[in-house]
N, CA and C atoms as an extended XYZ file, in Angstrom:
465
Properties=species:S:1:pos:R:3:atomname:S:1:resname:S:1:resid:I:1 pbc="F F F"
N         0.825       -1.186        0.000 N   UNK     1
C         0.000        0.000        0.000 CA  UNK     1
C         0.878        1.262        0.000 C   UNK     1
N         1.856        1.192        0.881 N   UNK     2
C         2.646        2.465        0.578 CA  UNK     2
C         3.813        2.624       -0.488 C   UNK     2
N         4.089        1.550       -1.372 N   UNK     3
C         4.898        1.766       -2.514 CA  UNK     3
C         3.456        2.103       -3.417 C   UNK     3
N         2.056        2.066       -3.525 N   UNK     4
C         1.403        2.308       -4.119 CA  UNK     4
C         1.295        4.375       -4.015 C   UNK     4
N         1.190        4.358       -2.890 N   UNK     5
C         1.255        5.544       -2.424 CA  UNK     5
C         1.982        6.859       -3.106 C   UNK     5
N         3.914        6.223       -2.686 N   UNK     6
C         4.767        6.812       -2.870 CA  UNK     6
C         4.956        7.030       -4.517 C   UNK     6
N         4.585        5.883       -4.968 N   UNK     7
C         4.445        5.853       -6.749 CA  UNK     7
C         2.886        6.844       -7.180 C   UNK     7
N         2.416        7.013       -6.454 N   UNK     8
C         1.353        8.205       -6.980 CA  UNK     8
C         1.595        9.323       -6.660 C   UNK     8
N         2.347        9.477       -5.761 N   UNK     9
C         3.108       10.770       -4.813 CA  UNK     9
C         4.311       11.227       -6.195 C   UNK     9
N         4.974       10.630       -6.990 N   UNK    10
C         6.245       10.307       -7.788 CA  UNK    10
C         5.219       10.915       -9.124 C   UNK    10
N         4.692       10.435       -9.180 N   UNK    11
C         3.995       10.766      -10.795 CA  UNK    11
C         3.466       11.857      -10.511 C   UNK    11
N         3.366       12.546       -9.170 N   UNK    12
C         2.225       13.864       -9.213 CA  UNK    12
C         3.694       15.109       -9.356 C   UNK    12
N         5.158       14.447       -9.062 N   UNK    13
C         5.994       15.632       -9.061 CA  UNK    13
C         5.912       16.162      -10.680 C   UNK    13
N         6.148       17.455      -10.540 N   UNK    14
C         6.649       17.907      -12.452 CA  UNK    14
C         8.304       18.455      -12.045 C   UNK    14
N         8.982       17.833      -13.151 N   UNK    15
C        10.468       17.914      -12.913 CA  UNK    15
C        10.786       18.712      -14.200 C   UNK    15
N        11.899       19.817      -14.512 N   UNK    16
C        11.918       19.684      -15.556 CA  UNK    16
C        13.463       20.114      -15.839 C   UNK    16
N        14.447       20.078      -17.240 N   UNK    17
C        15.669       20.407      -16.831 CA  UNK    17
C        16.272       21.126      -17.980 C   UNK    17
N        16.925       22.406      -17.601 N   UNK    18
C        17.760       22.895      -18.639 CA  UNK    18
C        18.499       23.006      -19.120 C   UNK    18
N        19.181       22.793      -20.214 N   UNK    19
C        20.670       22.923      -20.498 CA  UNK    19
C        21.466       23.923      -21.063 C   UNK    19
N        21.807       24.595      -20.171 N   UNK    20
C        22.352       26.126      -19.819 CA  UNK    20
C        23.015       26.050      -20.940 C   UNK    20
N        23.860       25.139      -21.612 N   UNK    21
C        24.763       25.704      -22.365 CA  UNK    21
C        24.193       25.604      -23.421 C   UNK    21
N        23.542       24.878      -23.810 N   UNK    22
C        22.665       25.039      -25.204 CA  UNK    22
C        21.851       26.474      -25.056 C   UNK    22
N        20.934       26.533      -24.182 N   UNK    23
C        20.589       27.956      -24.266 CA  UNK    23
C        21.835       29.583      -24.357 C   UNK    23
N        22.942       28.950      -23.339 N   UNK    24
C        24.051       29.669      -24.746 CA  UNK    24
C        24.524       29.989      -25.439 C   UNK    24
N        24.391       29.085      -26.700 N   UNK    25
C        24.292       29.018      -27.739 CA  UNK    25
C        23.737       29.144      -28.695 C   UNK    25
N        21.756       28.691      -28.332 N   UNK    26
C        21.052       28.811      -29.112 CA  UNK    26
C        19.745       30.159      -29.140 C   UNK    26
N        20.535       30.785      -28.137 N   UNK    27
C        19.027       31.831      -27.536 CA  UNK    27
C        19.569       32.835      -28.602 C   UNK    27
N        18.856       34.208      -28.993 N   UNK    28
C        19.126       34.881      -29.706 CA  UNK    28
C        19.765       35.746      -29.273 C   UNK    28
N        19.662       36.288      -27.750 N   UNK    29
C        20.010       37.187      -26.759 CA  UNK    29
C        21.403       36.488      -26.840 C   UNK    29
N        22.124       35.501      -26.430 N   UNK    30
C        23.179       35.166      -26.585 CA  UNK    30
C        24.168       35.309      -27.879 C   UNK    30
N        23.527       34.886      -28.813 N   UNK    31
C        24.040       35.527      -30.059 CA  UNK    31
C        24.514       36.691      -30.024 C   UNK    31
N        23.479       37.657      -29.978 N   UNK    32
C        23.656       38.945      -29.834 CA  UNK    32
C        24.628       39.276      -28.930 C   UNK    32
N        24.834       38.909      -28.273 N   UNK    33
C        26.036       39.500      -26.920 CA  UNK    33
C        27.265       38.862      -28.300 C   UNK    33
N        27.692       37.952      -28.544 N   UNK    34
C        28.689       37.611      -29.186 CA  UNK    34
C        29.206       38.080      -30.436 C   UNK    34
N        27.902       38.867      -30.716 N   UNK    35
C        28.177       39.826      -32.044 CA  UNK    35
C        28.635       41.292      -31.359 C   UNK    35
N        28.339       41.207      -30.000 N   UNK    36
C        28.369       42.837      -29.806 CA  UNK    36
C        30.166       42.906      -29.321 C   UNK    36
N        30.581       41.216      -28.894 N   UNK    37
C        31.496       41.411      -28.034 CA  UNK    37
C        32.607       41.539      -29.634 C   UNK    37
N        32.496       40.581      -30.367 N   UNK    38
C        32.982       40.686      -32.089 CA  UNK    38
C        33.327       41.461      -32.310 C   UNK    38
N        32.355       42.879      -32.348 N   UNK    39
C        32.222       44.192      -33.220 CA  UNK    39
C        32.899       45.183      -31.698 C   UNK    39
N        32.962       44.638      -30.504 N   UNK    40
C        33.683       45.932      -29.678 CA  UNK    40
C        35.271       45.703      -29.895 C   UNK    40
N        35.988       43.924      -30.337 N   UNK    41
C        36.873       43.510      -30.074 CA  UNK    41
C        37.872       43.472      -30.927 C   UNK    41
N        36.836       43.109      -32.214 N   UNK    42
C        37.556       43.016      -33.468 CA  UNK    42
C        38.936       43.686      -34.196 C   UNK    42
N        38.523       45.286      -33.353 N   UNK    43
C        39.296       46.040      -34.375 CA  UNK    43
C        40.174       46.025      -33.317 C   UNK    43
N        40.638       45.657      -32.340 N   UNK    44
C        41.990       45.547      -31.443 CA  UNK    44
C        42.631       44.294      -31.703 C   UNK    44
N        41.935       43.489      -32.015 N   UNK    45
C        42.521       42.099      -32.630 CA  UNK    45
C        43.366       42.437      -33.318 C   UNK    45
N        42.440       43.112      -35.113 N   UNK    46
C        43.044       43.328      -35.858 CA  UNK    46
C        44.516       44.073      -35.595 C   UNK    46
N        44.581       44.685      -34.969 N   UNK    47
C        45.598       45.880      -34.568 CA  UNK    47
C        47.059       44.871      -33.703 C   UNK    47
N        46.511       43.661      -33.367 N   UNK    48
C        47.563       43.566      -32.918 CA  UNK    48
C        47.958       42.094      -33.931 C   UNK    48
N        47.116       41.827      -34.714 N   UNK    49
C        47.778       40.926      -35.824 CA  UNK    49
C        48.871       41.477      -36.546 C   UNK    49
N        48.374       43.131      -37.003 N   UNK    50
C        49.278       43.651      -37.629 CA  UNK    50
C        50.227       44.364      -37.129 C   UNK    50
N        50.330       44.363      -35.738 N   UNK    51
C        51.449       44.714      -34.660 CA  UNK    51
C        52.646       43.204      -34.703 C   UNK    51
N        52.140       42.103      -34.818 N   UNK    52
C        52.419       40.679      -34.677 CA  UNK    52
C        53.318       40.568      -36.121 C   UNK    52
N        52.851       40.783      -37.124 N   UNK    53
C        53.138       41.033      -38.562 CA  UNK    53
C        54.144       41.741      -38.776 C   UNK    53
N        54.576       43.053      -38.274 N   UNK    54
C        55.100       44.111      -38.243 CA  UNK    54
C        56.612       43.282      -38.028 C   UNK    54
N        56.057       42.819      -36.913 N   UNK    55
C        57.353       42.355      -35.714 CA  UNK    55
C        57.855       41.347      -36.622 C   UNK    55
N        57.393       40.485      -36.477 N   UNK    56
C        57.649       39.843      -37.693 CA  UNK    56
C        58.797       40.010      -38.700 C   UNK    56
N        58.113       40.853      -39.505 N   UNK    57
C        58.731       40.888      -40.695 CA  UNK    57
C        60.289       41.576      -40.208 C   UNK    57
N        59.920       42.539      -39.212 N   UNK    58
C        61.637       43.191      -38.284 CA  UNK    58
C        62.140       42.121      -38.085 C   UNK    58
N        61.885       41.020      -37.591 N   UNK    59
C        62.800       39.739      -36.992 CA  UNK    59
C        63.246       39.260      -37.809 C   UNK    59
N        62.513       39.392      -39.532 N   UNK    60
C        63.445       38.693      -40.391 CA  UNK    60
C        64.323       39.105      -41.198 C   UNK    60
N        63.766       40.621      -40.977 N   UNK    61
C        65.084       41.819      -42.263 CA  UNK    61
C        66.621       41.579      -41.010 C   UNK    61
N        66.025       41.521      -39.209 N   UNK    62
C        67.273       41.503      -38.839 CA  UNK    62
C        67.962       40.528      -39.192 C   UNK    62
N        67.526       39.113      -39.060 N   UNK    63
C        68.530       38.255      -39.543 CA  UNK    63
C        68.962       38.330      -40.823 C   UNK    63
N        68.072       38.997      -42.264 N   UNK    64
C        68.990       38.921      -43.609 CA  UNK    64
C        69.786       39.992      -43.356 C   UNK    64
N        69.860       41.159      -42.749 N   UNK    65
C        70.705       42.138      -42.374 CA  UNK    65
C        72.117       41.649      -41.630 C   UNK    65
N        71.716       40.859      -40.653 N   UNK    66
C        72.328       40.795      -39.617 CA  UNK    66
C        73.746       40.952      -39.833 C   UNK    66
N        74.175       39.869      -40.936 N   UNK    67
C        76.151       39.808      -40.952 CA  UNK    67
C        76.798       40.657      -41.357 C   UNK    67
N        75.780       42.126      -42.087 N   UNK    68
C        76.572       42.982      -42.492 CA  UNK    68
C        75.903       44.202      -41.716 C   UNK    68
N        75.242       44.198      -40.572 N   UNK    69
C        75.297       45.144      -39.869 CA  UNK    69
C        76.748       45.219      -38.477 C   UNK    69
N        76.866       46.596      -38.145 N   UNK    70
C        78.061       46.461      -37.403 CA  UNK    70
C        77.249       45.600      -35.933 C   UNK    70
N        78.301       45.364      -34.731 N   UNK    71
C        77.382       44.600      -33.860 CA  UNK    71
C        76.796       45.440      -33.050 C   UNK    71
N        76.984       46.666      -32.600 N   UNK    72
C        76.141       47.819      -32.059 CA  UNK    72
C        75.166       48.099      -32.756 C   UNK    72
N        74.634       48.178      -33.909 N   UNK    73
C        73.747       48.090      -34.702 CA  UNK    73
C        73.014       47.271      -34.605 C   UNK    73
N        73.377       45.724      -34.867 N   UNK    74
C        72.653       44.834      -34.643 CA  UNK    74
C        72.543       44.406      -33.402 C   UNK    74
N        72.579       44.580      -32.208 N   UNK    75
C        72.419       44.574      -30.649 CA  UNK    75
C        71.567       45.552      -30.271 C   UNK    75
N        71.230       46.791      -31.019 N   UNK    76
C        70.561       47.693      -30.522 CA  UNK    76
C        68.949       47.426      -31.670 C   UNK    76
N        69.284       46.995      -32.983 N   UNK    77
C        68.115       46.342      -33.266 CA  UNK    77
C        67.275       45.289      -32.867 C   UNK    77
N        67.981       44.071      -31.857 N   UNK    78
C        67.669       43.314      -31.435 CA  UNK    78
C        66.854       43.623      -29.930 C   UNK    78
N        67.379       44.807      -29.418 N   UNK    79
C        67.037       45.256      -27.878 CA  UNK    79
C        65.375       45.593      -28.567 C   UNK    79
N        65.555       46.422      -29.813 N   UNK    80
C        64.171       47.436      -30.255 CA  UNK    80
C        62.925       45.854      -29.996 C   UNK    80
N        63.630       44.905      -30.790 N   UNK    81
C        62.439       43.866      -31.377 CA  UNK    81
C        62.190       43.392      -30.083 C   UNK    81
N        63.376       42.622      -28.880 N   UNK    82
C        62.746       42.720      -27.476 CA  UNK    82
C        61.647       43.409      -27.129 C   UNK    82
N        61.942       44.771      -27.261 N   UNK    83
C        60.837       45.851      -26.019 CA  UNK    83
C        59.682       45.900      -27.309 C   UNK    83
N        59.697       45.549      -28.291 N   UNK    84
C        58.693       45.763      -29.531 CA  UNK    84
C        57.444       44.592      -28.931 C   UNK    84
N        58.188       43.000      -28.801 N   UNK    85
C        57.547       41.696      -28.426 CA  UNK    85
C        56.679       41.689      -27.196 C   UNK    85
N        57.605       42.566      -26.081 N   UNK    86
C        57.510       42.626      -24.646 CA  UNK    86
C        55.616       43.790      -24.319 C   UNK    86
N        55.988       44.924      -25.605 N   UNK    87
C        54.645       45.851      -25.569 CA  UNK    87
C        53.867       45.019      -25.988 C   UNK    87
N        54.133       43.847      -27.298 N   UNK    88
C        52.913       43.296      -28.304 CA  UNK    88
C        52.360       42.448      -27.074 C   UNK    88
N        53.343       41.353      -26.038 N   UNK    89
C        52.887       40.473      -25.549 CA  UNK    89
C        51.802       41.126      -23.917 C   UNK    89
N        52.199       42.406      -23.808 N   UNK    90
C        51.333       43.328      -23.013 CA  UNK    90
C        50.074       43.583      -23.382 C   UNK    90
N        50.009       44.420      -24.760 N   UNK    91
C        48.681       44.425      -25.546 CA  UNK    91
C        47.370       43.367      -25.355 C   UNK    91
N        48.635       42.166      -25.705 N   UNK    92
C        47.731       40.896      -26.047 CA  UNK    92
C        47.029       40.545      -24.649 C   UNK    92
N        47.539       41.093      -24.036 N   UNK    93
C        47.173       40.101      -22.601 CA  UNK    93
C        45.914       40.880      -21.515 C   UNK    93
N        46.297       42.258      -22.463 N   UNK    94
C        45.486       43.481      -21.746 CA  UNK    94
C        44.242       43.194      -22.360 C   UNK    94
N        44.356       42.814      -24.141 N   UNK    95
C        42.844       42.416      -24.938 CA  UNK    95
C        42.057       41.055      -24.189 C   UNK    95
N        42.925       40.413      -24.070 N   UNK    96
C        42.998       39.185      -23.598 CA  UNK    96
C        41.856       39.396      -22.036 C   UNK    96
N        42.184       40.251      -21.867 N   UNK    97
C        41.471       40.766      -19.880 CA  UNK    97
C        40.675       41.228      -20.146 C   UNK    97
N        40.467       42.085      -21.214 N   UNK    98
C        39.106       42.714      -21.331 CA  UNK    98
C        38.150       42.140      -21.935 C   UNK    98
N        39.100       41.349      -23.512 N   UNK    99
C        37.726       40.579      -23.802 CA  UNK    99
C        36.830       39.250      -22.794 C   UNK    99
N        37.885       38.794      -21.539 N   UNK   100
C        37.194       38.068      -21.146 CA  UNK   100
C        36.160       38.585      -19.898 C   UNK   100
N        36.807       39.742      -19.114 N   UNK   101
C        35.483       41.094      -18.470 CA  UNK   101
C        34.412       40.912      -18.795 C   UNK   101
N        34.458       41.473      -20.171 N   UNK   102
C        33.137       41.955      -21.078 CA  UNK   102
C        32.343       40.626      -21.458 C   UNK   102
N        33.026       39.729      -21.616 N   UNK   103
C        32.485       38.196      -21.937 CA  UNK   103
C        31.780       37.615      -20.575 C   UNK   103
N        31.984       37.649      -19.453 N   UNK   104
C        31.805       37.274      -18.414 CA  UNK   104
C        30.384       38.448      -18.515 C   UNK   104
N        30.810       39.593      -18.792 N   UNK   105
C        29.651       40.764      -17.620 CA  UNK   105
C        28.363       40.136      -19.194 C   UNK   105
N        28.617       40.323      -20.685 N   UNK   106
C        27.543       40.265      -21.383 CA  UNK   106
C        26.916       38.443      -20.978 C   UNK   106
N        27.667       37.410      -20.611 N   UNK   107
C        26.934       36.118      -20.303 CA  UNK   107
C        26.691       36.374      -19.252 C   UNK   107
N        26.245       36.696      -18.049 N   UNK   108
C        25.725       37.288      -16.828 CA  UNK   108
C        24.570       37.641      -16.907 C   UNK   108
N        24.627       38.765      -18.044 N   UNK   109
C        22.999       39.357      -18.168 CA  UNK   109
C        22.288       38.597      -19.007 C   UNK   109
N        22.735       37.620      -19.842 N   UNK   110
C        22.355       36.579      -20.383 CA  UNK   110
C        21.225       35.574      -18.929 C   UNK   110
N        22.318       35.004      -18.711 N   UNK   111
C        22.490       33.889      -17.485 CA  UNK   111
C        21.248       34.705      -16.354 C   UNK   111
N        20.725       36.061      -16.626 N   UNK   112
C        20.283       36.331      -15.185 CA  UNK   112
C        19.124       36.831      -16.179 C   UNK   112
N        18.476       36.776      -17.518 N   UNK   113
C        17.340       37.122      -18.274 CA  UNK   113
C        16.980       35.236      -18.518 C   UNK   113
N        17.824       34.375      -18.467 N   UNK   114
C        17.175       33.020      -18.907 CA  UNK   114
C        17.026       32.747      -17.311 C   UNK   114
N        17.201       32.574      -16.698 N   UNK   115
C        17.329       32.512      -14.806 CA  UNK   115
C        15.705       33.231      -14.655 C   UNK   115
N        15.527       34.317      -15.191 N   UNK   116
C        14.069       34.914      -14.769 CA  UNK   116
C        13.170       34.302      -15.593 C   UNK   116
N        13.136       33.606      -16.735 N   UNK   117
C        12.638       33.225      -17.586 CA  UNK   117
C        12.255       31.423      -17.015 C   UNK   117
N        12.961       30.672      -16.336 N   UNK   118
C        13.393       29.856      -16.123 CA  UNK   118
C        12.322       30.209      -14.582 C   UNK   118
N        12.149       30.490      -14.023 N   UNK   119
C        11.706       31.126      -12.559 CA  UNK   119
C        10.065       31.330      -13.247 C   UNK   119
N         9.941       31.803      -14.405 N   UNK   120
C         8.553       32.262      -14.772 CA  UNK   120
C         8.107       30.584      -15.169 C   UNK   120
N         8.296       30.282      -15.636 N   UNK   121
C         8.022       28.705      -16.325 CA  UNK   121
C         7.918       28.232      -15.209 C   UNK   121
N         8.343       27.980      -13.992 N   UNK   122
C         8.520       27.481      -12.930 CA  UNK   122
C         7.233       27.653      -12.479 C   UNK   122
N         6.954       28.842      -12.259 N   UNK   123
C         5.726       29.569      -11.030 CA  UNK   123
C         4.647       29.504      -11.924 C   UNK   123
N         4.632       29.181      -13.458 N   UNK   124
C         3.428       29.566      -13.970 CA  UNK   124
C         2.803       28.203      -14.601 C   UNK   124
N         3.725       27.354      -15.043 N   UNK   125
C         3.690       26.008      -15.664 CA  UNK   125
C         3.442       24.619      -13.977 C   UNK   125
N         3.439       25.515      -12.797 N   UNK   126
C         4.047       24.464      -11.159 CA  UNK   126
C         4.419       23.753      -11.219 C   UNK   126
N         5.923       23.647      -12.043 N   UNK   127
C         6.781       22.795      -11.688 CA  UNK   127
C         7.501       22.462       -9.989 C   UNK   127
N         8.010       21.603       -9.430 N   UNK   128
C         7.992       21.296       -8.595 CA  UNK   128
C         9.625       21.508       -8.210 C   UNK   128
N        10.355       21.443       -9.680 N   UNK   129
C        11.618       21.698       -9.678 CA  UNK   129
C        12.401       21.410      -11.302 C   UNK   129
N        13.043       22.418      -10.933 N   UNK   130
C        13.646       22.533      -12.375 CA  UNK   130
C        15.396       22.503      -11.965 C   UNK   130
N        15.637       21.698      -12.999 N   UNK   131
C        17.320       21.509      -12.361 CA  UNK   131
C        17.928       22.297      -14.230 C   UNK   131
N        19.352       22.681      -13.684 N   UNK   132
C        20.208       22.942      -14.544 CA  UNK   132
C        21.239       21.881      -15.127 C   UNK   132
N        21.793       21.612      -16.105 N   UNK   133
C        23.058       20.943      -15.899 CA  UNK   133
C        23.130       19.473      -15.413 C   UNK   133
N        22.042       19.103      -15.685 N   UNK   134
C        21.976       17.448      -15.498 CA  UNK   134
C        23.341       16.623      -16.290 C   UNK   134
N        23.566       15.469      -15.174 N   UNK   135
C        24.231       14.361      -16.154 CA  UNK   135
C        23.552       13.841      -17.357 C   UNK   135
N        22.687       13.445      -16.988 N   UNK   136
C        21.287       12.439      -17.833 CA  UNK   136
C        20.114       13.005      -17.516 C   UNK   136
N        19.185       13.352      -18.407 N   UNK   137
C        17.663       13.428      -18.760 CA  UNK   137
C        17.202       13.112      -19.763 C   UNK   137
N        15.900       12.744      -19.384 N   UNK   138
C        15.022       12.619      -20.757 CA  UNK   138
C        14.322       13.480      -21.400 C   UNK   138
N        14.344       13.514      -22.747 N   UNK   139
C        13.499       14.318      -23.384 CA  UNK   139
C        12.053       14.987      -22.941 C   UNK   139
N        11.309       14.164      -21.840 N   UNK   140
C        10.439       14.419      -21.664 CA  UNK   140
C        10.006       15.213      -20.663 C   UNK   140
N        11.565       15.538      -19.568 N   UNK   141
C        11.230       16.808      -18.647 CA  UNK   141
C        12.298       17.629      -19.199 C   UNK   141
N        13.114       17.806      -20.431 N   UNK   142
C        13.471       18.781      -21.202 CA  UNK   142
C        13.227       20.248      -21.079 C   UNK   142
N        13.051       21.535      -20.624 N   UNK   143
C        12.178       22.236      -21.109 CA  UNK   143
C        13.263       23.451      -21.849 C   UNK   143
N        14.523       23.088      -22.135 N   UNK   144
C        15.058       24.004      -22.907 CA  UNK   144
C        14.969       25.059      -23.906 C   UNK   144
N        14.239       24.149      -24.790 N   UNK   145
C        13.942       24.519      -25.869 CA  UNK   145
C        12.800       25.707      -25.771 C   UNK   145
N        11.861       25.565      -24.081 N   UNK   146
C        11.071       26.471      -24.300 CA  UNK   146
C        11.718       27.540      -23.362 C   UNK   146
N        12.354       27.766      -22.860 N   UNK   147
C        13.567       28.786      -22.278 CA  UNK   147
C        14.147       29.424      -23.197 C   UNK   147
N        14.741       28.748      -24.376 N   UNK   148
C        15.398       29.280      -25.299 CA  UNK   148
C        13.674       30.161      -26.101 C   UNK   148
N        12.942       29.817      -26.281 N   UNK   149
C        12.108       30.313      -27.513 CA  UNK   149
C        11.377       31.792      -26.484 C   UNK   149
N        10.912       31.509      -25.217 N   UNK   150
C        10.823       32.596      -24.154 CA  UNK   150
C        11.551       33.659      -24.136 C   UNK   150
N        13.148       33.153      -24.213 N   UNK   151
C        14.119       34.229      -24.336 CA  UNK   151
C        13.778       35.210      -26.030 C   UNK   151
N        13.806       34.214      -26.930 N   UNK   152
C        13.573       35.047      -27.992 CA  UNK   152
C        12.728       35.451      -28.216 C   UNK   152
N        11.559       35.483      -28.085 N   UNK   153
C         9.982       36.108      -27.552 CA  UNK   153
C        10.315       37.640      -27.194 C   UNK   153
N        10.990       37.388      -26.168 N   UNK   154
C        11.289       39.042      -25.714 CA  UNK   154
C        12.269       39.781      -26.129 C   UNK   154
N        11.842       41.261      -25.833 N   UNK   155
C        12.408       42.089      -26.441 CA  UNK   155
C        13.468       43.069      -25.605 C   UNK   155
Protein backbone atom coordinates (compact mmCIF):
# COMPACT_ATOMS: atom_id res chain seq x y z
CA UNK A 1 0.00 0.00 0.00
CA UNK A 2 2.65 2.47 0.58
CA UNK A 3 4.90 1.77 -2.51
CA UNK A 4 1.40 2.31 -4.12
CA UNK A 5 1.26 5.54 -2.42
CA UNK A 6 4.77 6.81 -2.87
CA UNK A 7 4.45 5.85 -6.75
CA UNK A 8 1.35 8.20 -6.98
CA UNK A 9 3.11 10.77 -4.81
CA UNK A 10 6.24 10.31 -7.79
CA UNK A 11 3.99 10.77 -10.79
CA UNK A 12 2.22 13.86 -9.21
CA UNK A 13 5.99 15.63 -9.06
CA UNK A 14 6.65 17.91 -12.45
CA UNK A 15 10.47 17.91 -12.91
CA UNK A 16 11.92 19.68 -15.56
CA UNK A 17 15.67 20.41 -16.83
CA UNK A 18 17.76 22.90 -18.64
CA UNK A 19 20.67 22.92 -20.50
CA UNK A 20 22.35 26.13 -19.82
CA UNK A 21 24.76 25.70 -22.36
CA UNK A 22 22.67 25.04 -25.20
CA UNK A 23 20.59 27.96 -24.27
CA UNK A 24 24.05 29.67 -24.75
CA UNK A 25 24.29 29.02 -27.74
CA UNK A 26 21.05 28.81 -29.11
CA UNK A 27 19.03 31.83 -27.54
CA UNK A 28 19.13 34.88 -29.71
CA UNK A 29 20.01 37.19 -26.76
CA UNK A 30 23.18 35.17 -26.59
CA UNK A 31 24.04 35.53 -30.06
CA UNK A 32 23.66 38.95 -29.83
CA UNK A 33 26.04 39.50 -26.92
CA UNK A 34 28.69 37.61 -29.19
CA UNK A 35 28.18 39.83 -32.04
CA UNK A 36 28.37 42.84 -29.81
CA UNK A 37 31.50 41.41 -28.03
CA UNK A 38 32.98 40.69 -32.09
CA UNK A 39 32.22 44.19 -33.22
CA UNK A 40 33.68 45.93 -29.68
CA UNK A 41 36.87 43.51 -30.07
CA UNK A 42 37.56 43.02 -33.47
CA UNK A 43 39.30 46.04 -34.38
CA UNK A 44 41.99 45.55 -31.44
CA UNK A 45 42.52 42.10 -32.63
CA UNK A 46 43.04 43.33 -35.86
CA UNK A 47 45.60 45.88 -34.57
CA UNK A 48 47.56 43.57 -32.92
CA UNK A 49 47.78 40.93 -35.82
CA UNK A 50 49.28 43.65 -37.63
CA UNK A 51 51.45 44.71 -34.66
CA UNK A 52 52.42 40.68 -34.68
CA UNK A 53 53.14 41.03 -38.56
CA UNK A 54 55.10 44.11 -38.24
CA UNK A 55 57.35 42.36 -35.71
CA UNK A 56 57.65 39.84 -37.69
CA UNK A 57 58.73 40.89 -40.69
CA UNK A 58 61.64 43.19 -38.28
CA UNK A 59 62.80 39.74 -36.99
CA UNK A 60 63.45 38.69 -40.39
CA UNK A 61 65.08 41.82 -42.26
CA UNK A 62 67.27 41.50 -38.84
CA UNK A 63 68.53 38.25 -39.54
CA UNK A 64 68.99 38.92 -43.61
CA UNK A 65 70.70 42.14 -42.37
CA UNK A 66 72.33 40.80 -39.62
CA UNK A 67 76.15 39.81 -40.95
CA UNK A 68 76.57 42.98 -42.49
CA UNK A 69 75.30 45.14 -39.87
CA UNK A 70 78.06 46.46 -37.40
CA UNK A 71 77.38 44.60 -33.86
CA UNK A 72 76.14 47.82 -32.06
CA UNK A 73 73.75 48.09 -34.70
CA UNK A 74 72.65 44.83 -34.64
CA UNK A 75 72.42 44.57 -30.65
CA UNK A 76 70.56 47.69 -30.52
CA UNK A 77 68.11 46.34 -33.27
CA UNK A 78 67.67 43.31 -31.43
CA UNK A 79 67.04 45.26 -27.88
CA UNK A 80 64.17 47.44 -30.25
CA UNK A 81 62.44 43.87 -31.38
CA UNK A 82 62.75 42.72 -27.48
CA UNK A 83 60.84 45.85 -26.02
CA UNK A 84 58.69 45.76 -29.53
CA UNK A 85 57.55 41.70 -28.43
CA UNK A 86 57.51 42.63 -24.65
CA UNK A 87 54.65 45.85 -25.57
CA UNK A 88 52.91 43.30 -28.30
CA UNK A 89 52.89 40.47 -25.55
CA UNK A 90 51.33 43.33 -23.01
CA UNK A 91 48.68 44.42 -25.55
CA UNK A 92 47.73 40.90 -26.05
CA UNK A 93 47.17 40.10 -22.60
CA UNK A 94 45.49 43.48 -21.75
CA UNK A 95 42.84 42.42 -24.94
CA UNK A 96 43.00 39.18 -23.60
CA UNK A 97 41.47 40.77 -19.88
CA UNK A 98 39.11 42.71 -21.33
CA UNK A 99 37.73 40.58 -23.80
CA UNK A 100 37.19 38.07 -21.15
CA UNK A 101 35.48 41.09 -18.47
CA UNK A 102 33.14 41.95 -21.08
CA UNK A 103 32.48 38.20 -21.94
CA UNK A 104 31.81 37.27 -18.41
CA UNK A 105 29.65 40.76 -17.62
CA UNK A 106 27.54 40.26 -21.38
CA UNK A 107 26.93 36.12 -20.30
CA UNK A 108 25.72 37.29 -16.83
CA UNK A 109 23.00 39.36 -18.17
CA UNK A 110 22.35 36.58 -20.38
CA UNK A 111 22.49 33.89 -17.49
CA UNK A 112 20.28 36.33 -15.18
CA UNK A 113 17.34 37.12 -18.27
CA UNK A 114 17.17 33.02 -18.91
CA UNK A 115 17.33 32.51 -14.81
CA UNK A 116 14.07 34.91 -14.77
CA UNK A 117 12.64 33.22 -17.59
CA UNK A 118 13.39 29.86 -16.12
CA UNK A 119 11.71 31.13 -12.56
CA UNK A 120 8.55 32.26 -14.77
CA UNK A 121 8.02 28.71 -16.33
CA UNK A 122 8.52 27.48 -12.93
CA UNK A 123 5.73 29.57 -11.03
CA UNK A 124 3.43 29.57 -13.97
CA UNK A 125 3.69 26.01 -15.66
CA UNK A 126 4.05 24.46 -11.16
CA UNK A 127 6.78 22.79 -11.69
CA UNK A 128 7.99 21.30 -8.60
CA UNK A 129 11.62 21.70 -9.68
CA UNK A 130 13.65 22.53 -12.37
CA UNK A 131 17.32 21.51 -12.36
CA UNK A 132 20.21 22.94 -14.54
CA UNK A 133 23.06 20.94 -15.90
CA UNK A 134 21.98 17.45 -15.50
CA UNK A 135 24.23 14.36 -16.15
CA UNK A 136 21.29 12.44 -17.83
CA UNK A 137 17.66 13.43 -18.76
CA UNK A 138 15.02 12.62 -20.76
CA UNK A 139 13.50 14.32 -23.38
CA UNK A 140 10.44 14.42 -21.66
CA UNK A 141 11.23 16.81 -18.65
CA UNK A 142 13.47 18.78 -21.20
CA UNK A 143 12.18 22.24 -21.11
CA UNK A 144 15.06 24.00 -22.91
CA UNK A 145 13.94 24.52 -25.87
CA UNK A 146 11.07 26.47 -24.30
CA UNK A 147 13.57 28.79 -22.28
CA UNK A 148 15.40 29.28 -25.30
CA UNK A 149 12.11 30.31 -27.51
CA UNK A 150 10.82 32.60 -24.15
CA UNK A 151 14.12 34.23 -24.34
CA UNK A 152 13.57 35.05 -27.99
CA UNK A 153 9.98 36.11 -27.55
CA UNK A 154 11.29 39.04 -25.71
CA UNK A 155 12.41 42.09 -26.44
Amino acid sequence: MSVASFAAQAQELKIGYVNTERVMREANLAKAAGAKLEAEFSKRERELKEHETRLRAAAEKLDKDGPTLSEAERNRRQRDLVEQDRDLQRKRREWQEDLTQRRNEELSLVVERANRVVKHIFETEKYDLIVQDAIHASNRVDITKKVIDALNAQK
